[in-house]
């Protein structure tokens, strides 16, 4: 009697989670008896077994897969297909700016603080996760949550940027940002110099990286200009709509997009043509989709399209602006050392030219685009080991690799320790012009798999290191319990494993301790070695901490 042998592969699309031709791929095996297969595979390659189903998840090289197919001819080899919840979909305009999840993965704006300065954001919307916010002085704040949206405009803008990938509704272009709602406009969509200055002041005090200003006024406002200059000089990136007055006699770019510190965004339709009502002028820096853009909307205001589902379509430069804001957030995550000037220049140089060649008053530098791969991007070759990935570049020499704040240089292969999942590393290469190019990439580590540990935790690197050296294993339920208090006996056991002590009775140099006093002898005998061992390994695994 036999059962089928099922193997699959998970492919991650994107330039920055790559394996070379010798890298191991995660597979699922189904065969009876499963032990027959596992005997042909190294223990460290087994991720998880399901004995009652005769199934196991493993990591294999292509050569091993071919050998298993030959050895077990009745085995079935199947790709490990990706699945997604039905209701989760990219906003339709994301494709126009090359920023669907397929193109931007693995980036999502992780760790980037983005503030939407508008009418607030619907804090109850199922697709939005608001980290915090503020209601500016001089504005009628909402009850209970002061920055709650009582107009709808801010919620729509926020969804284009950061609607969550939660299996329902829409997904924004940068769904993993830290989203903040600033209510600087009242329920009628009106604000003042005081409310906007106060809003910008709050963003500066709370370390906001990117500010979206889908607001307009025809008049110069020196006080707001000063506030924006202060914010920009601090490193903030400010993105603003150029205005919807393109069909009026005064069809020029409005404020604050008219200021040098603001990336002025015009709107185009689905065919890349200027939206008629989009303002024009030399201050137009970029263009983005602004025609009937679908996004999140407060349920209490969602009646225009006849379907009260918390989503609606809106048009204008206010809708175009958050497309640029979201792409800025993706680049802030990907190029953490880049200045606001650097990212602004990058957006200009990579925009898809529209209208007259070069910069023009209708489209600026062109339609904003997300670029998944640059000439200086290092294509990584990754070799998997338990708790560790060996990384090398297949195209450009790596000048340095920084992980967890530790910079490494001049290595043929860089050792990346961690647990199952993606591990962020900052890789420095050199462009053809000899310029430094530093890009954050994510290296996939296949094992060990602990449900309660991820690679963003500071101690994950140490856990990966110790796991690689077979000094820890975790619990049978696939947890590590990192915050559980460790006893002294467990600490001694851990270090004893590292010292390769096998329990054999040993002579001790302490005259007052009998060799037959096992507990006392062992503790005292290894005590001297413990300090040396920990000192030696701190440089490899980082600081240890027992909880």
Coordinates of C-alpha atoms in Angstrom, one line a residue:
X1 CA 0.0 0.0 0.0
X2 CA 1.3 3.5 -0.8
X3 CA 0.3 7.0 -0.5
X4 CA 1.1 10.0 -2.7
X5 CA 4.2 12.0 -2.4
X6 CA 3.4 15.7 -2.6
X7 CA 6.0 18.4 -2.9
X8 CA 5.4 22.2 -3.5
X9 CA 7.4 25.4 -3.7
X10 CA 6.5 28.8 -2.4
X11 CA 7.9 31.6 -4.7
X12 CA 8.2 35.1 -3.4
X13 CA 8.1 37.6 -6.2
X14 CA 10.4 40.6 -5.9
X15 CA 14.0 41.6 -6.4
X16 CA 15.0 41.3 -2.8
X17 CA 14.1 37.9 -1.5
X18 CA 16.2 35.8 -3.9
X19 CA 17.9 32.4 -3.9
X20 CA 20.5 31.1 -6.3
X21 CA 20.3 27.9 -8.3
X22 CA 21.8 26.0 -5.4
X23 CA 19.4 27.3 -2.8
X24 CA 17.0 25.1 -1.0
X25 CA 13.3 25.5 -1.5
X26 CA 10.5 24.7 0.9
X27 CA 8.5 21.7 -0.1
X28 CA 5.7 19.6 1.3
X29 CA 6.1 15.8 1.1
X30 CA 3.3 13.3 1.2
X31 CA 4.3 9.6 1.0
X32 CA 3.7 6.4 3.0
X33 CA 5.6 5.6 5.0
X34 CA 6.9 9.1 5.5
X35 CA 9.9 7.8 7.4
X36 CA 11.3 6.3 4.2
X37 CA 11.5 9.8 2.7
X38 CA 12.8 11.4 5.9
X39 CA 15.7 8.9 6.1
X40 CA 17.0 10.4 2.9
X41 CA 16.9 13.9 4.2
X42 CA 19.1 15.7 6.7
X43 CA 17.4 16.4 10.1
X44 CA 18.0 20.1 9.8
X45 CA 16.1 20.2 6.5
X46 CA 12.9 19.0 8.1
X47 CA 10.7 22.0 9.1
X48 CA 7.7 20.1 10.4
X49 CA 6.2 16.5 10.2
X50 CA 2.6 15.4 10.3
X51 CA 3.0 11.7 11.2
X52 CA -0.6 10.7 11.2
X53 CA -0.9 12.0 7.6
X54 CA 2.5 10.7 6.5
X55 CA 3.4 14.3 5.5
X56 CA 6.3 16.6 6.2
X57 CA 7.4 20.1 5.3
X58 CA 11.1 20.2 4.3
X59 CA 13.7 22.3 2.5
X60 CA 15.4 20.7 -0.5
X61 CA 17.8 21.5 -3.3
X62 CA 16.7 20.8 -6.8
X63 CA 19.3 17.9 -7.0
X64 CA 17.7 16.3 -4.0
X65 CA 14.2 16.6 -5.5
X66 CA 15.4 14.9 -8.7
X67 CA 16.9 12.1 -6.7
X68 CA 13.8 11.6 -4.6
X69 CA 11.7 11.4 -7.8
X70 CA 14.0 8.7 -9.1
X71 CA 14.0 6.8 -5.9
X72 CA 10.3 7.0 -5.3
X73 CA 8.8 6.9 -8.9
X74 CA 5.2 6.8 -7.7
X75 CA 5.6 10.1 -5.8
X76 CA 3.6 13.1 -6.8
X77 CA 5.5 16.4 -7.0
X78 CA 3.3 19.5 -6.8
X79 CA 4.0 23.2 -6.5
X80 CA 3.0 24.7 -3.2
X81 CA 0.5 27.1 -4.5
X82 CA -0.1 30.5 -2.9
X83 CA -3.6 31.3 -1.6
X84 CA -5.3 34.5 -0.8
X85 CA -8.6 35.4 0.8
X86 CA -11.2 36.2 -1.8
X87 CA -12.1 39.7 -0.7
X88 CA -8.6 41.2 -0.5
X89 CA -7.7 43.1 -3.6
X90 CA -5.3 45.9 -4.6
X91 CA -6.8 49.3 -5.4
X92 CA -7.3 49.3 -9.2
X93 CA -5.1 52.4 -9.7
X94 CA -2.1 50.7 -8.1
X95 CA -1.4 48.9 -11.4
X96 CA -1.1 52.3 -13.2
X97 CA 1.8 53.3 -11.0
X98 CA 3.4 49.8 -11.0
X99 CA 2.7 49.4 -7.3
X100 CA 0.5 46.3 -7.0
X101 CA 1.6 43.9 -4.2
X102 CA 3.1 41.6 -6.8
X103 CA 5.5 44.4 -7.7
X104 CA 6.2 45.9 -4.3
X105 CA 6.6 42.7 -2.3
X106 CA 8.3 42.3 0.2
X107 CA 8.0 46.0 1.0
X108 CA 4.8 47.5 2.5
X109 CA 6.1 50.6 4.3
X110 CA 7.1 48.7 7.5
X111 CA 8.3 51.1 10.2
X112 CA 7.4 54.3 8.3
X113 CA 5.3 56.9 10.0
X114 CA 2.7 58.5 7.7
X115 CA 0.3 61.2 8.6
X116 CA -2.8 62.2 6.7
X117 CA -3.6 65.9 7.4
X118 CA -7.2 66.3 6.3
X119 CA -10.6 65.9 7.9
X120 CA -9.5 63.0 10.2
X121 CA -9.8 59.3 9.5
X122 CA -12.6 56.9 10.3
X123 CA -11.2 55.0 13.3
X124 CA -13.9 52.3 13.1
X125 CA -13.3 51.3 9.4
X126 CA -12.4 47.6 9.1
X127 CA -9.7 48.2 6.6
X128 CA -7.8 50.9 8.5
X129 CA -5.5 50.6 11.5
X130 CA -4.9 54.0 13.0
X131 CA -1.9 54.2 15.3
X132 CA -2.9 57.6 16.7
X133 CA -3.7 61.1 15.8
X134 CA -4.5 64.6 16.7
X135 CA -7.1 67.3 16.3
X136 CA -5.7 70.7 15.5
X137 CA -6.5 73.7 17.5
X138 CA -9.4 75.8 16.2
X139 CA -11.2 72.8 14.7
X140 CA -14.4 71.3 15.9
X141 CA -13.0 67.9 17.1
X142 CA -15.1 64.8 16.9
X143 CA -16.5 63.3 20.1
X144 CA -14.9 60.4 21.8
X145 CA -11.9 60.2 19.3
X146 CA -11.0 63.8 18.4
X147 CA -9.4 62.8 15.1
X148 CA -12.3 60.7 13.8
X149 CA -13.5 61.7 10.3
X150 CA -16.8 63.5 10.1
X151 CA -16.4 64.4 6.4
X152 CA -15.1 61.4 4.5
X153 CA -12.2 63.0 2.6
X154 CA -9.4 61.9 5.0
X155 CA -10.7 58.3 5.1
X156 CA -10.6 58.0 1.4
X157 CA -7.1 59.4 1.2
X158 CA -5.9 57.1 4.0
X159 CA -7.2 54.0 2.3
X160 CA -5.2 54.6 -0.9
X161 CA -2.1 54.7 1.2
X162 CA -2.6 52.1 3.9
X163 CA -5.8 50.0 3.6
X164 CA -4.8 46.8 5.4
X165 CA -4.2 43.4 3.8
X166 CA -6.7 41.7 6.1
X167 CA -8.6 39.5 3.7
X168 CA -11.5 41.9 3.2
X169 CA -12.1 44.9 1.0
X170 CA -9.2 46.8 -0.5
X171 CA -5.4 46.8 0.1
X172 CA -3.5 50.1 -0.1
X173 CA -0.2 50.6 -1.8
X174 CA 1.7 50.7 1.5
X175 CA -0.4 48.7 3.9
X176 CA 2.2 48.2 6.6
X177 CA 2.9 51.9 7.4
X178 CA 2.2 53.3 10.8
X179 CA -0.8 55.5 9.9
X180 CA -1.7 58.7 11.9
X181 CA -4.8 60.8 11.4
X182 CA -4.5 64.6 11.8
X183 CA -7.9 66.4 11.8
X184 CA -7.1 69.9 10.6
X185 CA -10.3 70.4 8.6
X186 CA -13.8 70.5 9.9
X187 CA -16.9 68.5 8.8
X188 CA -17.3 70.9 5.9
X189 CA -13.8 70.4 4.7
X190 CA -12.5 73.8 5.9
X191 CA -9.4 74.6 7.9
X192 CA -7.3 77.6 8.9
X193 CA -3.7 78.7 9.0
X194 CA -3.7 78.0 12.7
X195 CA -5.1 74.5 12.4
X196 CA -2.6 73.5 9.6
X197 CA 0.4 75.0 11.5
X198 CA -0.7 73.2 14.6
X199 CA -1.0 70.0 12.6
X200 CA 2.5 70.3 11.1
X201 CA 3.9 71.1 14.5
X202 CA 2.4 67.9 15.9
X203 CA 3.9 65.8 13.1
X204 CA 7.3 67.2 13.8
X205 CA 7.1 66.4 17.5
X206 CA 5.9 62.9 16.8
X207 CA 8.6 61.9 14.3
X208 CA 6.4 61.6 11.3
X209 CA 8.3 60.6 8.1
X210 CA 5.8 61.4 5.4
X211 CA 2.9 63.9 5.4
X212 CA 0.0 63.9 2.9
X213 CA -1.6 67.3 2.3
X214 CA -4.6 66.8 0.1
X215 CA -5.7 70.4 0.8
X216 CA -5.6 73.6 -1.1
X217 CA -5.9 77.4 -0.9
X218 CA -5.3 80.0 -3.6
X219 CA -3.5 82.4 -1.3
X220 CA 0.1 82.4 -0.1
X221 CA 0.4 81.6 3.6
X222 CA 3.8 82.7 5.0
X223 CA 3.2 81.1 8.4
X224 CA 2.3 77.7 6.9
X225 CA 5.3 78.1 4.5
X226 CA 7.6 78.6 7.4
X227 CA 6.2 75.5 9.2
X228 CA 6.7 73.4 6.1
X229 CA 10.2 74.6 5.7
X230 CA 11.0 73.6 9.3
X231 CA 9.5 70.2 8.7
X232 CA 11.3 69.6 5.5
X233 CA 14.7 70.7 6.9
X234 CA 14.1 68.1 9.6
X235 CA 14.0 65.5 6.9
X236 CA 10.2 65.1 6.5
X237 CA 8.8 64.4 3.0
X238 CA 5.7 66.4 2.2
X239 CA 3.3 65.5 -0.6
X240 CA 0.5 67.9 -1.6
X241 CA -2.2 68.1 -4.2
X242 CA -1.9 70.9 -6.8
X243 CA -5.6 71.7 -6.8
X244 CA -8.8 71.0 -8.8
X245 CA -9.1 74.5 -10.4
X246 CA -7.8 73.5 -13.8
X247 CA -11.0 74.5 -15.6
X248 CA -11.2 77.9 -13.8
X249 CA -9.7 81.2 -15.0
X250 CA -7.2 80.9 -12.2
X251 CA -6.0 77.4 -13.1
X252 CA -2.5 77.6 -11.6
X253 CA -1.1 75.4 -8.9
X254 CA -2.5 76.3 -5.4
X255 CA -0.9 76.4 -2.0
X256 CA 0.7 74.5 -0.2
X257 CA 1.8 72.5 -3.3
X258 CA 3.2 75.7 -4.8
X259 CA 5.9 75.7 -2.1
X260 CA 9.4 74.3 -2.9
X261 CA 9.2 72.0 0.1
X262 CA 6.1 70.2 -1.2
X263 CA 5.9 67.5 -3.9
X264 CA 3.1 68.9 -6.0
X265 CA 0.9 66.1 -7.5
X266 CA -1.4 66.5 -10.5
X267 CA -4.1 64.0 -11.5
X268 CA -4.4 61.9 -14.7
X269 CA -7.2 59.6 -15.9
X270 CA -7.0 55.9 -16.5
X271 CA -5.4 56.5 -19.9
X272 CA -2.7 58.7 -18.5
X273 CA -4.2 62.0 -19.7
X274 CA -4.4 65.0 -17.6
X275 CA -7.6 65.2 -15.6
X276 CA -9.3 68.4 -16.9
X277 CA -9.8 69.9 -13.5
X278 CA -6.2 69.3 -12.4
X279 CA -4.3 72.6 -11.9
X280 CA -1.2 73.4 -14.1
X281 CA 2.0 75.2 -13.6
X282 CA 5.8 74.8 -13.2
X283 CA 5.3 73.6 -9.6
X284 CA 3.7 70.3 -10.8
X285 CA 6.3 67.8 -9.9
X286 CA 4.6 64.4 -10.5
X287 CA 1.3 63.0 -11.7
X288 CA -0.8 60.1 -10.4
X289 CA -4.2 58.5 -10.9
X290 CA -7.1 60.7 -9.9
X291 CA -10.1 59.5 -11.9
X292 CA -12.8 57.6 -9.9
X293 CA -10.3 56.0 -7.5
X294 CA -12.0 53.5 -5.2
X295 CA -11.0 53.6 -1.6
X296 CA -12.2 53.4 2.0
X297 CA -15.0 55.7 3.2
X298 CA -17.0 56.2 6.4
X299 CA -20.0 53.9 6.4
X300 CA -22.2 56.7 7.7
X301 CA -21.4 58.8 4.6
X302 CA -21.3 56.1 2.0
X303 CA -24.5 56.7 0.1
X304 CA -23.4 58.2 -3.3
X305 CA -22.8 54.9 -5.1
X306 CA -25.9 53.2 -3.8
X307 CA -23.9 50.5 -1.9
X308 CA -23.2 51.1 1.8
X309 CA -20.1 49.0 2.1
X310 CA -17.5 51.4 3.4
X311 CA -16.0 52.1 0.0
X312 CA -16.6 54.7 -2.7
X313 CA -15.0 56.3 -5.8
X314 CA -13.7 59.8 -5.8
X315 CA -11.8 62.0 -8.3
X316 CA -9.3 64.8 -8.1
X317 CA -5.8 65.7 -7.2
X318 CA -6.6 64.8 -3.6
X319 CA -6.9 61.2 -4.7
X320 CA -3.8 61.4 -6.9
X321 CA -1.6 62.7 -4.0
X322 CA -1.8 59.6 -1.7
X323 CA -0.5 57.4 -4.6
X324 CA 2.8 59.3 -4.4
X325 CA 2.7 59.4 -0.6
X326 CA 2.5 55.6 -0.5
X327 CA 5.3 55.0 -3.0
X328 CA 7.4 57.4 -0.9
X329 CA 6.7 55.2 2.2
X330 CA 7.8 52.1 0.3
X331 CA 11.1 53.8 -0.6
X332 CA 11.6 55.1 2.9
X333 CA 11.5 51.5 4.1
X334 CA 13.6 50.2 1.3
X335 CA 16.2 53.0 1.4
X336 CA 16.4 53.9 5.1
X337 CA 19.5 56.0 4.8
X338 CA 18.2 58.2 1.9
X339 CA 17.3 61.8 2.6
X340 CA 14.1 63.5 1.6
X341 CA 16.0 65.1 -1.3
X342 CA 17.3 61.7 -2.4
X343 CA 13.9 60.1 -2.5
X344 CA 12.4 63.2 -4.2
X345 CA 15.1 63.0 -6.9
X346 CA 14.5 59.2 -7.3
X347 CA 10.8 59.8 -7.9
X348 CA 11.5 62.4 -10.6
X349 CA 14.1 60.3 -12.4
X350 CA 11.9 57.2 -12.5
X351 CA 8.6 58.8 -13.5
X352 CA 7.0 57.8 -16.8
X353 CA 7.2 60.8 -19.0
X354 CA 3.9 62.2 -20.2
X355 CA 3.1 65.1 -22.4
X356 CA 6.0 67.2 -23.7
X357 CA 9.4 65.5 -23.3
X358 CA 10.9 66.3 -19.9
X359 CA 9.3 68.4 -17.2
X360 CA 6.1 70.2 -18.3
X361 CA 3.4 72.2 -16.5
X362 CA 0.7 69.6 -17.0
X363 CA 2.3 66.4 -15.8
X364 CA 5.6 67.5 -14.1
X365 CA 8.2 64.9 -14.5
X366 CA 5.5 62.4 -15.4
X367 CA 3.4 59.6 -13.9
X368 CA 4.9 58.3 -10.7
X369 CA 6.2 54.7 -10.8
X370 CA 7.4 52.2 -8.3
X371 CA 10.7 50.6 -9.5
X372 CA 11.2 47.1 -8.1
X373 CA 14.8 46.6 -9.3
X374 CA 17.6 49.1 -9.8
X375 CA 20.9 48.6 -11.7
X376 CA 22.9 48.6 -8.4
X377 CA 20.5 46.3 -6.6
X378 CA 22.4 43.2 -5.4
X379 CA 20.9 40.0 -6.5
X380 CA 21.3 37.7 -3.6
X381 CA 22.3 34.0 -3.6
X382 CA 21.1 32.4 -0.4
X383 CA 22.1 29.0 1.1
X384 CA 19.9 27.8 3.9
X385 CA 21.0 26.1 7.1
X386 CA 19.1 25.7 10.3
X387 CA 18.9 29.1 12.0
X388 CA 21.2 30.6 9.4
X389 CA 21.3 31.8 5.8
X390 CA 24.6 32.3 4.0
X391 CA 24.2 35.3 1.7
X392 CA 26.4 36.4 -1.2
X393 CA 25.8 38.7 -4.2
X394 CA 25.5 37.1 -7.6
X395 CA 26.1 40.4 -9.6
X396 CA 27.6 43.3 -7.6
X397 CA 30.3 43.0 -5.0
X398 CA 28.9 43.8 -1.5
X399 CA 30.8 46.6 0.1
X400 CA 29.1 46.1 3.4
X401 CA 26.1 44.3 5.0
X402 CA 24.5 45.7 8.1
X403 CA 22.2 43.6 10.3
X404 CA 20.7 44.6 13.6
X405 CA 23.0 47.6 13.7
X406 CA 26.1 45.5 13.1
X407 CA 28.1 46.3 10.0
X408 CA 30.1 43.5 8.3
X409 CA 32.5 43.9 5.4
X410 CA 34.9 41.9 3.2
X411 CA 33.2 38.5 3.4
X412 CA 32.7 36.0 0.7
X413 CA 29.4 34.9 2.3
X414 CA 27.6 36.7 5.1
X415 CA 26.1 34.8 7.9
X416 CA 22.5 35.8 8.7
X417 CA 21.1 34.3 11.9
X418 CA 17.5 34.2 12.8
X419 CA 14.3 32.2 12.8
X420 CA 11.8 31.2 10.1
X421 CA 10.7 34.3 8.2
X422 CA 12.2 37.3 6.6
X423 CA 15.2 39.1 8.0
X424 CA 16.1 42.7 7.1
X425 CA 19.6 43.4 6.0
X426 CA 21.0 46.7 4.6
X427 CA 23.3 46.0 1.7
X428 CA 25.8 48.5 0.3
X429 CA 27.0 48.3 -3.3
X430 CA 28.4 50.8 -5.8
X431 CA 26.7 52.3 -8.9
X432 CA 28.4 52.5 -12.2
X433 CA 29.2 56.1 -11.4
X434 CA 31.0 55.0 -8.2
X435 CA 28.3 56.3 -5.9
X436 CA 27.2 54.4 -2.7
X437 CA 23.9 52.5 -3.0
X438 CA 22.4 51.2 0.2
X439 CA 19.3 49.2 0.0
X440 CA 17.3 47.2 2.6
X441 CA 16.6 43.7 1.5
X442 CA 14.9 40.8 3.1
X443 CA 16.6 37.4 3.4
X444 CA 14.3 34.4 3.9
X445 CA 15.3 32.0 6.7
X446 CA 13.6 28.6 6.6
X447 CA 14.1 27.3 10.1
X448 CA 13.6 27.0 13.0
X449 CA 10.0 27.7 13.1
X450 CA 8.7 29.1 16.4
X451 CA 5.2 30.5 16.6
X452 CA 6.1 33.1 19.2
X453 CA 9.4 34.4 17.8
X454 CA 9.9 36.6 14.7
X455 CA 12.9 38.3 13.2
X456 CA 12.0 41.8 14.3
X457 CA 12.6 40.8 17.9
X458 CA 16.1 41.7 19.0
X459 CA 16.8 38.2 20.4
X460 CA 15.8 36.3 17.3
X461 CA 19.3 36.5 16.0
X462 CA 20.7 34.9 19.2
X463 CA 18.0 32.2 19.0
X464 CA 18.9 31.4 15.4
X465 CA 22.6 31.2 16.3
X466 CA 22.1 28.9 19.2
X467 CA 19.6 26.8 17.2
X468 CA 22.2 26.5 14.4
X469 CA 24.7 25.1 16.9
X470 CA 22.2 22.7 18.3
X471 CA 22.2 24.3 21.7
X472 CA 18.5 25.0 21.9
X473 CA 15.5 23.3 20.4
X474 CA 12.4 25.0 21.7
X475 CA 9.3 23.2 22.9
X476 CA 7.3 20.4 21.2
X477 CA 4.4 22.7 20.4
X478 CA 6.7 24.8 18.2
X479 CA 7.0 27.6 20.7
X480 CA 10.1 29.1 22.2
X481 CA 8.5 31.1 25.1
X482 CA 11.1 33.8 25.0
X483 CA 9.5 35.7 27.9
X484 CA 9.2 32.8 30.2
X485 CA 11.6 32.9 33.1
X486 CA 14.7 30.7 32.7
X487 CA 15.8 28.8 35.7
X488 CA 19.5 28.5 36.7
X489 CA 19.3 24.8 35.9
X490 CA 18.1 25.5 32.3
X491 CA 20.9 28.1 31.9
X492 CA 23.5 25.6 33.1
X493 CA 22.0 23.0 30.7
X494 CA 22.2 25.5 27.8
X495 CA 25.8 26.3 28.4
X496 CA 26.6 22.7 29.1
X497 CA 25.4 21.8 25.6
X498 CA 27.5 24.6 24.2
X499 CA 30.5 23.2 26.0
X500 CA 29.6 19.7 24.7
X501 CA 29.4 18.3 28.3
X502 CA 27.8 14.8 28.2
X503 CA 27.1 14.2 31.9
X504 CA 30.3 12.2 32.6
X505 CA 31.6 12.7 36.1
X506 CA 34.8 14.7 36.1
X507 CA 37.5 15.5 38.5
X508 CA 37.3 19.0 40.0
X509 CA 40.0 21.4 40.9
X510 CA 38.1 22.4 44.0
X511 CA 39.5 20.4 47.0
X512 CA 36.4 20.7 49.1
X513 CA 34.1 19.2 46.5
X514 CA 33.7 15.5 46.2
X515 CA 33.7 14.0 42.6
X516 CA 30.7 12.0 43.7
X517 CA 28.8 15.2 44.6
X518 CA 27.4 15.4 41.1
X519 CA 25.3 18.5 41.4
X520 CA 27.9 20.6 43.2
X521 CA 30.8 19.3 41.2
X522 CA 29.3 19.9 37.8
X523 CA 28.1 23.4 38.6
X524 CA 31.5 24.5 40.0
X525 CA 33.5 22.8 37.4
X526 CA 31.7 24.4 34.5
X527 CA 31.4 27.8 36.2
X528 CA 34.9 28.9 35.1
X529 CA 34.2 27.8 31.6
X530 CA 30.8 29.6 31.4
X531 CA 32.3 33.1 31.6
X532 CA 34.8 32.4 28.9
X533 CA 32.2 30.8 26.7
X534 CA 29.7 33.7 27.0
X535 CA 32.4 36.3 26.4
X536 CA 33.5 34.4 23.3
X537 CA 30.0 34.0 21.8
X538 CA 28.6 37.5 22.6
X539 CA 30.5 38.8 19.5
X540 CA 28.6 36.2 17.4
X541 CA 25.1 36.2 18.8
X542 CA 24.8 39.7 20.3
X543 CA 23.8 40.2 23.9
X544 CA 22.1 37.4 25.7
X545 CA 19.4 38.0 28.1
X546 CA 17.6 35.4 30.3
X547 CA 14.1 36.2 31.3

